[in-house]
Amino acid sequence: MIVVAVFLAAAAGMTLIRIVRGPSTLDRIVAMDVLLAITVCAIAAEAAWSRDATGLPILLGLSLLGAVGSVAVARFADPAAARKSGTGVGES
Amino acid sequence: MAGARDRLVAVAALTVVWMLLWGVFSWLTLAGGLLVSVLVLAVFPLPPVTFAGRLRPVGLLRFAVRFVVDLWVASFQLAWTALAGRRAPRSAVLAVRLAVRSDLNLTMCAEAVSLVPGSLIVDLDRAAGVLYVHVFDVAGPADIARFRREVRGIERRIVEAVGSDAEIAVVGGGEG
Amino acid sequence: MLLGAHLVAAVLAPVLVRWAGPRAFYLLATVPAAVVGWAVTHRSGQWSQPWVPGLGLSLAFRVDTLSWLLVLLVGGVGALVLVYCGSYFAPGTEGLGRFAAVFTGFAGAMLGLVVSDDLLLMYVFWESTTVLSYLLIGHTGVDRPNRRAALQALIVTTAGGLAMLVGLVILGEHAGGYRWSQVAAALLDGPLLTVAVVLILVGALSKSAVFPFSFWLPAAMAAPTPVSAYLHAAAMVKAGVFLVAGFAPMVVAAGGAAATVWRVSAVGLGLVTMLVGGWMALFQNDLKLLLAYGTVSQLGLLTAVLGFGTAGTALAGVAMVVAHALFKAALFLVVGVIDKAAGTRDLRRLDGWGRRAPLLVAVAVPAAMSMAGLPPAIGFAGKEAVFAALLDAGVVGRLVLAGVVAGSVLTVAYTARFLWGAFAGRPAADDATVAAGADGSLLVAPAVLAAAGVAAGFGAQGVGRVLSPYADGFRGSADHLALWHGPGVPLVLSVLVVAGGLLLFRLVPAGRSGPRPGGRGYERVMTGTDRLAVEVTGATQRGSLPFYLALILLVLIATAGPAMVAGWPGSTAVRLWETPSHLLPVAVLIVAAVFAVPARRRLTAVILVGVTGYANAVVFLLHGAPDLALTQFLVETVTLVMVVLVLRRLPGHFSQRPGAWRRRIRVGIGVAVGTVMAGVGHLAVSARQAAPVSQAYPELVVPWGGGHNIVNVILVDIRAWDTMGEVAVLVAVATGVASLIFRRAGRLHRRGPVETPSDPPRDEPVWLMAGHTVEAGRRSTMVEVVTRLLFHVILLLSVYLLLTGHDTPGGGFTGGLVAGLALTVRYLAGGRYELAAAAPVDAGAVLGAGLLVAVGTGAGALVLGGQVLQSAVLDLHVPLLGEVHVVTSTLFDVGVYLIVVGLVLDVLRSLGAEVDRHAAAAVAGEPAPARKEELV
Amino acid sequence: MSVSLLVAVGVLFAAGTVLLLERTLTRVLLGVMLLGNGANLLVLAASRAGAPPIVGVADPERMTDPLPQAMILTAIVITLGMTAFLLALAYRSWLLTGHDEVQDDAEDRRVRELADRDEGSDAEALEAPR
Amino acid sequence: MGVTAVLDAVAGLCLLGGALLSLAAGVGLLRFPDLLSRMHAATKPQVLGLLLILSGAAIRLGTVVDITTLVLVGVFQLITAPVAAHMVGRAAYRAGLVRRELLLVDELAAARGREHGSGGE
Amino acid sequence: MTWLVPLPVVMPLLGAAATLLMFRRPRVQRAISVSVLTATLVVSAALLVLAAGGPLVVAVGGWPAPLGIVLVADQLATLMLVVSSAVTLCVLLYSIGQGGADGDEEHPLSVYHPTYLILTAGVTNAFLSGDLFNLYVGFEILLAASYVLITLGGTETRIRAGTTYVVVSLLSSVIFLAGIGLIYAATGTLNMAQLVERLDALPDGVRLVLQGMLLLAFGIKAAIFPLSAWLPDSYPTAPAPVTAVFAGLLTKVGVYAIIRTETLLFPGGRVADLLMVAALSTMVVGILGAVAQSDIKRLLSFTLVSHIGYLLFGVGLASRAGLSAAVFYTLHHIVVQTTLLLVAGLVERRGGSTALDRLGGLARTAPVLAVLFLLPALNLAGIPPFSGFLGKLGLIQAGAGEGSALAWLLVAGSAVTSLLTLYALARVWNLAFWRTPATDPAAAPLRSSRLMVTSTAVLVVAGMLFTVAAGPLYALTDTVAADLLARSPYVRAVLP
Ligand code: NA
Ligand code: NA
């Protein structure tokens, strides 16, 4: 179990690095998605470990709605204008 | 009458979800599920989903098994690439034209293709029924051709699992 | 009492004046006349009624010799001046009604002042006279000098008054009461008494325009002449004299340092004032100003004499009070007559009025003789008595006498100048317009006053007898008052004074323009105050939000920091972590928070802050708070969407960061705040001794609250009152968001679904209600289909969370958030038309309905006889379905659910749809700020 | 209270403070959010970690204190509302001025300038003697 | 007894595999050169990883109530993850965040070029 | 009769819900608001009468103290309730008279009514709450509503000013919340009556920290120097009725919280000197600010800050006389400050501005307005016989009774502040009411409706009533002060 925790922790750490480093907002969004997925994993793993199901409703919420944030960002990314001004998603 | 069928399907599907949420299979849950589903559908109406096909257990199973296998294989390939792989693998953006042009089919294929590692839907063209897929780790034209085949295979299995007879005919004809 | 009559009269005055014009003054004059009538028949009396016992303030009145005398003067002079006003003002003069009201009110206040038995009540009237005199001096306020003089008088006398108030409080608090008798009976001693005495004296001197407060009085001559006559002869300034006279017996009897200070100040300053005022009067060309300086001088004399504190000086002093009131009022009124007739008060331009108006001279001369201290007027008797009393008062007395004599010389001199200036000379031949002379009716009042002065002179012995009870309050005995004492030193002095005065008058050149009213000190103090105000305000009121916040945080550091260090527990068992698994989310949280600070892109910062939020949620979960975790996850998602909705319009980068040192300061403050908060957190937790109240909850929630999830039972039952307030907060902010975004208030209706999308193209399968309205480039079939499939599922989940919350994590908040996110998904997939189609209701109505349900549930319990927000648990047996467990607090949760949905819907309508519309309008050419950068 | 939570509280407050002291309203908003999270954690720290406070699932002895949770939940939702409002404020500010920076108060600046020039107040100037 | 132990072991393996895949995702996210590659790394091992961990949890928890919930979680994740990936991927492609030199073929560019005349890339 | 206790909160909230549902029908909204606030006033008055027999305590939801939330209607709370609901009612009438309907950008009524009612509910909740966290919620309610009201119409100045207000308030809320968290951490309870005993048991250092946090949070809301500078920057820009009700009430809620917590939770005057120093600097800096202003609304905002110093002075003395005077002065100040700002609104409509350099001659052109300004202005300046004088007198007496050097300094400071208040207001009179303006006001004056003038006049008269009824009122505040100092009546009522 410790191994599981360490793996997940390492994954989270690397994801966090990507969030901090970017370089683009979409990179960060992707990384945040991954972080949420890792969180889901961690919660489920914790539930499995402790045989405690109280966290499961959280998983329902996360799995159904966790992506809404990144969809919102992606939805309002305006590539045309971004390209025009030269300061779009790709900039760090 | 098609509308009524669609609505019944919707209520049934939602009731199933409701019962799964509660995890209790009792008359009370069933009644509650029916009530809430009807209520939700009445308060927030949406255009009915016209589901022309029907569920085919064999096709469904075949799709599921193949999907899981694909998932495993591709996942570990990708994981391997990530953990130990070379730097900067090449990729490609491919256009794949589907045989059945319904939105539902388009979406289900897109979902399935997306879920299988190594491919990502970059765009889709509903009028032409084309998926634009970003494919990871492509070495050459052979890979490209293989990939197109894979996508069509996925489509066929999906249609065989849930499609109407007419659609199955289309896929069957389009194969090859 | 008669005070009430004054009040009523004052209130009615404007009405009367409007109705009867200046003749109303005659009617008003009956009120003070009635006072005189009362005083003639009653020599003493008292009446009291508690007012504010908690402050020792009572409506206590009493009349003794001193106050009786002043009642007489205040009422008599008041009545006469009002009569004078009746002829003085032309009908239709602007602001006459107001003037009449204020004047009558002033007379009443003055009356109240002298008959108050309660020192605080006296202060009440004292300040009333100040304020009313401000209004009288300012008059119509059109002229700048009037306004300035009024303000000056107000500030100076109020300043003195406040000092006096403090002095009075010192005495009263010691004595345990504020009656004159109480204070006198339990007089304080020691240095505090000295302080009190000085403070009271400051009040008295400022009111009486004694040095160094003299300057306001001459300036106040800007007021209409009747005002000057009353305020500055009989009324306002006499208040100070009255106070000196009132306190003198007490203080002098107390002896010690206080008495010495009292004597030195009152007498010394009084003499200085007398001399300086007299000297200034001598050089005035404006008759009114001349009289005003004369008043200053006389008030100095009165203060010195009354403050001296022997029986003799006391009697002489009150006699002089009578004299001064009579002659000064008369003379002012005479000047008014001249001014009105001649159109000027400048003695250089007045010529030959003695011949033109012999009656006027007949009135003026006796009054002037009283002023100069010539027989047979009361002024002579008074002055003689002063000389005599001072002669009897040892070395100090003689020293004072020397001053008084010198002052008297000046008095004679300026009196001469007055008479000469007003009446001497030959009339100019062409001056026909004013030749009619003075209006006879105007002369009634001054004539009566002058006659009274002479009559009092002849009846000096009677006056003395009547006033002597006052002098009995002092040690020693007073000579009786008389017009003729026989030859003696006082008479010699009187002769010398007259001679010297006339000589001095001859020496002063006539046409020299006199010195202007002083008050440079006052000016300096006031401009200094103003400058100080500007400097202090400029230094503290920076107008900068970061500055204010930094100040608050510094106060936090400065107060909590040292207290924390002081209270640091000696030894506590500190755990490194709650559980080891805490460390991961905590680490993520820390890293994200730290990197959020320097981020230059808005979205980067937003995402990093979002990550801290998610990490926080995990901490909650690990801590044993699944409800919190669920809520935090959902809230964080909703927040991210909201932020993105706004940020899509804002520039992508933050503008320039502040300079390095500013940044360092900020970081410094931040680190300090963080340290302090963590420190106090440790401190508080280690101080815990008692078990928390929540320990009782686990066994109560099921039987009382009908639920297993304690947190939810707390929210909807145990502390539902909090939740009710919290949803009110949400309703308010939702309303606010809409009011900020919908540019015109009328467009608030757009919170409702006013827009109906166009029909979708025929040939296309329809997934959403308005999916086709999204511009082609942004549409995605995949998104539309999935939204279509999942929308109802999400709603189902929200209902599930709502219903199950009482027993497992969930509840109205989370349910509402999920439902709100369902709407968000619709909006993201199909745009603003889709949102309108998804929720065809007004967001405000949803909020209102939710609030109604939530609060109504609470109120319903009240109506049903329970406690507000009390819940009931019902276990029903339904055939076929089995046991149904219903808790009424679920209904409350439904209200909460609706409000949260309403909030999200409102935000989507505002920050989503309406901002879309702004953007579309901007594209269409409506002027809007240009976007410099895009969102991502 | 454990050191890890203390540190988290401290960092959240520190970072929140620095952002709060900025002029850009977006940053201020983020600062408020961080401070809110910090305060929530501080409240949470009043209780020891334990089992979720759900009767029947966990032993009451092992349960963590539910009362701070209720407080935090209220605070979270209130902060959500405030965030929405601040965002609207930032947007409105941008709409009107083209940026979301908090400017200094104009009246205060005027008084400050008077102070710098060693002058009296405007009101005083109006009635100054001539 | 034996059954429980076996189930626990299976569950443990599932968890371990899931964690490993998550780790791989993290590594890929960090190592891959451009956004789209990183997205492959990020979203895909996640799907299987998540499913594995959910299965592990289902085995460990073992009650109907929890299993149904976990099934729903899995299904929801399978449906929503591709949508998010699609939206981000589309935005990335349109924003030009694709490293062209790494692309062997770009049929979308060709299609867009046809559509917009010379306007495309 | 305890069922009456929650009504001052519940009724406005129900009213808010109803007005939200009726948002398209301004007339109905008005009718609802007026009747709800009238009912609140009546209930408050009834509670005041009932509270004379001892505090009325309600355990909300039937959860007995200290388990749940209690509402405590003691004499202090009910006094505040009566005065505040009277003031809110008058201001409501004034704003209705001011008119403005949807479509008028400055005064969107469909937002105004619900928000105003929520504000009222927040204020009453803060007064009634016997639970520390619920006090926080009460504050949040009134703050949230105030954020909306202060930015009403969304003009540039209002946004700028509103931002300052909102952000500072948010910081104070964070500090308050953290303070509550710490108090709970240290004591395990939120019930104020129970906190009495549990806080007493804490080590001094910890108590001091907790006290400091709460004082800081309330000090910001009450606008105590140096936490006060935000106020004059934000209040004056809002619509007149909003400024009026903010100035009159919101800071007083902070003061109320200070009085309540300092006497009940942290007695013993450990920070008395600190409070006194703060009081002095608040008075002096505030009034100097007023002197430096040339706009009536801003000037009044500074006098507001300054006079908070008076209240703090009384609290700092921590004696019965001091508290009694502070409570009395608080009640007085609510009414008079509100009145003056309403008058400022009338002035703005009559003269087109509140800037002194643009006004003039109002005493001649608008004599009624002149009277309406003069009386409360004198009252504020503490001119007898008005209530401002009585309150100030009480404070000076209490200060003299205490007799320490600092107390004497404050007595002097009070006197100076009073004088400068008079100076500032007299200057307003000189310039705006007496002086003939150099130029004609550019904008045609807006007519003030009869309702506006009447409601202002009612408040002016209410201010006078404080003088007439000062005897019984002061006796009441005296018993309030005694109860506050004794603490036991409160504790016994809540935890029998
Ligand atoms: Na209950
Ligand atoms: Na707040």
Short mmCIF file of N, CA, C and O in Angstrom, two decimals, chain C residues 721 724 855 858-863 867-868, chain F residues 1-15 35-44 46-47 58 60 71 73 81 85 117 120-121 124-125 128:
data_model
loop_
_atom_site.label_atom_id
_atom_site.label_comp_id
_atom_site.label_asym_id
_atom_site.label_seq_id
_atom_site.Cartn_x
_atom_site.Cartn_y
_atom_site.Cartn_z
N TRP C 721 -30.06 27.86 11.64
CA TRP C 721 -30.14 29.32 11.65
C TRP C 721 -28.95 29.92 10.92
O TRP C 721 -29.08 30.91 10.18
N MET C 724 -29.49 29.37 7.24
CA MET C 724 -30.47 30.32 6.73
C MET C 724 -29.79 31.66 6.41
O MET C 724 -30.02 32.26 5.36
N VAL C 855 -36.59 29.76 4.56
CA VAL C 855 -37.03 30.54 5.71
C VAL C 855 -38.45 30.16 6.10
O VAL C 855 -38.79 30.11 7.28
N GLY C 858 -38.59 27.36 8.42
CA GLY C 858 -38.34 27.79 9.79
C GLY C 858 -39.54 28.47 10.40
O GLY C 858 -39.95 28.17 11.52
N ALA C 859 -40.12 29.37 9.62
CA ALA C 859 -41.27 30.10 10.14
C ALA C 859 -42.45 29.17 10.32
O ALA C 859 -43.24 29.33 11.26
N GLY C 860 -42.54 28.18 9.44
CA GLY C 860 -43.64 27.23 9.56
C GLY C 860 -43.63 26.52 10.90
O GLY C 860 -44.67 26.37 11.54
N ALA C 861 -42.43 26.13 11.31
CA ALA C 861 -42.33 25.47 12.61
C ALA C 861 -42.85 26.39 13.71
O ALA C 861 -43.49 25.96 14.66
N LEU C 862 -42.58 27.67 13.54
CA LEU C 862 -43.02 28.66 14.51
C LEU C 862 -44.54 28.71 14.55
O LEU C 862 -45.18 28.73 15.60
N VAL C 863 -45.11 28.71 13.35
CA VAL C 863 -46.56 28.79 13.25
C VAL C 863 -47.20 27.55 13.87
O VAL C 863 -48.23 27.62 14.52
N GLN C 867 -40.38 25.61 17.95
CA GLN C 867 -39.38 26.65 17.95
C GLN C 867 -39.01 26.93 16.49
O GLN C 867 -39.20 26.06 15.64
N VAL C 868 -38.52 28.13 16.23
CA VAL C 868 -38.19 28.43 14.86
C VAL C 868 -37.16 27.41 14.34
O VAL C 868 -36.24 27.04 15.06
N MET F 1 -43.78 34.37 25.15
CA MET F 1 -43.67 35.33 24.04
C MET F 1 -42.34 35.19 23.30
O MET F 1 -42.01 36.02 22.48
N THR F 2 -41.56 34.17 23.63
CA THR F 2 -40.26 34.07 22.98
C THR F 2 -40.39 33.84 21.48
O THR F 2 -39.42 34.02 20.75
N TRP F 3 -41.57 33.46 21.03
CA TRP F 3 -41.71 33.25 19.59
C TRP F 3 -41.51 34.55 18.81
O TRP F 3 -41.28 34.53 17.61
N LEU F 4 -41.58 35.66 19.49
CA LEU F 4 -41.34 36.92 18.80
C LEU F 4 -39.87 37.12 18.44
O LEU F 4 -39.53 37.85 17.52
N VAL F 5 -38.99 36.47 19.21
CA VAL F 5 -37.57 36.79 19.11
C VAL F 5 -37.01 36.59 17.70
O VAL F 5 -36.31 37.47 17.19
N PRO F 6 -37.28 35.45 17.05
CA PRO F 6 -36.67 35.30 15.71
C PRO F 6 -37.30 36.18 14.64
O PRO F 6 -36.71 36.34 13.57
N LEU F 7 -38.46 36.74 14.92
CA LEU F 7 -39.17 37.45 13.86
C LEU F 7 -38.39 38.60 13.22
O LEU F 7 -38.46 38.78 12.01
N PRO F 8 -37.65 39.41 13.99
CA PRO F 8 -36.93 40.50 13.32
C PRO F 8 -35.94 40.03 12.27
O PRO F 8 -35.50 40.82 11.44
N VAL F 9 -35.55 38.77 12.33
CA VAL F 9 -34.69 38.24 11.27
C VAL F 9 -35.54 37.55 10.21
O VAL F 9 -35.32 37.74 9.00
N VAL F 10 -36.49 36.77 10.67
CA VAL F 10 -37.26 35.94 9.74
C VAL F 10 -38.11 36.81 8.82
O VAL F 10 -38.16 36.58 7.60
N MET F 11 -38.74 37.81 9.39
CA MET F 11 -39.66 38.61 8.55
C MET F 11 -38.94 39.32 7.40
O MET F 11 -39.40 39.23 6.26
N PRO F 12 -37.83 40.00 7.66
CA PRO F 12 -37.16 40.63 6.51
C PRO F 12 -36.70 39.61 5.47
O PRO F 12 -36.74 39.89 4.27
N LEU F 13 -36.29 38.43 5.93
CA LEU F 13 -35.85 37.44 4.95
C LEU F 13 -37.02 36.97 4.10
O LEU F 13 -36.90 36.82 2.88
N LEU F 14 -38.15 36.73 4.75
CA LEU F 14 -39.33 36.35 3.96
C LEU F 14 -39.70 37.49 3.02
O LEU F 14 -40.08 37.27 1.86
N GLY F 15 -39.57 38.70 3.53
CA GLY F 15 -39.86 39.86 2.68
C GLY F 15 -38.92 39.90 1.49
O GLY F 15 -39.34 40.19 0.35
N SER F 35 -44.24 47.15 4.77
CA SER F 35 -44.98 46.45 5.81
C SER F 35 -44.06 45.54 6.62
O SER F 35 -44.20 45.45 7.84
N VAL F 36 -43.10 44.92 5.96
CA VAL F 36 -42.19 44.06 6.71
C VAL F 36 -41.40 44.86 7.73
O VAL F 36 -41.28 44.48 8.90
N LEU F 37 -40.88 46.00 7.30
CA LEU F 37 -40.05 46.76 8.24
C LEU F 37 -40.91 47.40 9.34
O LEU F 37 -40.46 47.55 10.47
N THR F 38 -42.12 47.76 9.00
CA THR F 38 -43.00 48.27 10.04
C THR F 38 -43.26 47.17 11.07
O THR F 38 -43.18 47.41 12.29
N ALA F 39 -43.55 45.99 10.57
CA ALA F 39 -43.79 44.88 11.49
C ALA F 39 -42.55 44.61 12.34
O ALA F 39 -42.65 44.35 13.54
N THR F 40 -41.38 44.71 11.71
CA THR F 40 -40.14 44.49 12.46
C THR F 40 -40.02 45.51 13.59
O THR F 40 -39.63 45.17 14.71
N LEU F 41 -40.35 46.73 13.27
CA LEU F 41 -40.28 47.78 14.29
C LEU F 41 -41.23 47.46 15.44
O LEU F 41 -40.86 47.56 16.62
N VAL F 42 -42.43 47.07 15.09
CA VAL F 42 -43.42 46.77 16.13
C VAL F 42 -42.94 45.61 17.00
O VAL F 42 -42.96 45.68 18.24
N VAL F 43 -42.46 44.56 16.34
CA VAL F 43 -41.98 43.41 17.10
C VAL F 43 -40.81 43.81 17.99
O VAL F 43 -40.72 43.40 19.15
N SER F 44 -39.91 44.61 17.44
CA SER F 44 -38.75 45.04 18.22
C SER F 44 -39.20 45.80 19.45
O SER F 44 -38.68 45.60 20.56
N ALA F 46 -42.02 45.55 20.96
CA ALA F 46 -42.61 44.60 21.90
C ALA F 46 -41.51 43.86 22.66
O ALA F 46 -41.59 43.65 23.88
N LEU F 47 -40.46 43.49 21.94
CA LEU F 47 -39.36 42.77 22.58
C LEU F 47 -38.68 43.63 23.63
O LEU F 47 -38.28 43.15 24.68
N VAL F 58 -34.11 32.15 22.97
CA VAL F 58 -34.71 31.15 22.10
C VAL F 58 -33.63 30.17 21.67
O VAL F 58 -32.58 30.59 21.17
N VAL F 60 -32.77 27.92 18.97
CA VAL F 60 -33.28 27.70 17.61
C VAL F 60 -33.35 26.21 17.31
O VAL F 60 -32.43 25.45 17.64
N LEU F 71 -30.76 32.60 20.38
CA LEU F 71 -30.99 34.02 20.14
C LEU F 71 -31.30 34.64 21.50
O LEU F 71 -32.10 34.10 22.26
N ALA F 73 -32.51 38.03 23.35
CA ALA F 73 -33.04 39.39 23.25
C ALA F 73 -32.98 40.00 24.64
O ALA F 73 -33.93 39.93 25.41
N LEU F 81 -32.22 46.99 18.47
CA LEU F 81 -33.21 46.56 17.48
C LEU F 81 -34.22 47.67 17.20
O LEU F 81 -34.51 47.98 16.04
N SER F 85 -34.36 49.39 13.66
CA SER F 85 -35.47 49.15 12.74
C SER F 85 -36.23 50.44 12.46
O SER F 85 -36.75 50.62 11.35
N LEU F 117 -33.69 44.50 2.47
CA LEU F 117 -34.31 43.67 3.50
C LEU F 117 -33.31 42.66 4.05
O LEU F 117 -33.29 42.37 5.26
N THR F 120 -31.17 44.37 6.49
CA THR F 120 -31.85 44.50 7.77
C THR F 120 -31.78 43.21 8.56
O THR F 120 -31.52 43.22 9.78
N ALA F 121 -32.02 42.11 7.86
CA ALA F 121 -31.99 40.81 8.56
C ALA F 121 -30.60 40.56 9.14
O ALA F 121 -30.47 40.05 10.26
N THR F 124 -30.26 42.74 12.32
CA THR F 124 -31.01 42.23 13.46
C THR F 124 -30.43 40.91 13.96
O THR F 124 -30.37 40.67 15.16
N ASN F 125 -29.98 40.10 13.03
CA ASN F 125 -29.38 38.83 13.44
C ASN F 125 -28.14 39.07 14.29
O ASN F 125 -27.94 38.42 15.32
N LEU F 128 -29.21 39.97 17.77
CA LEU F 128 -29.90 38.95 18.56
C LEU F 128 -29.03 37.74 18.86
O LEU F 128 -29.35 36.96 19.75
#
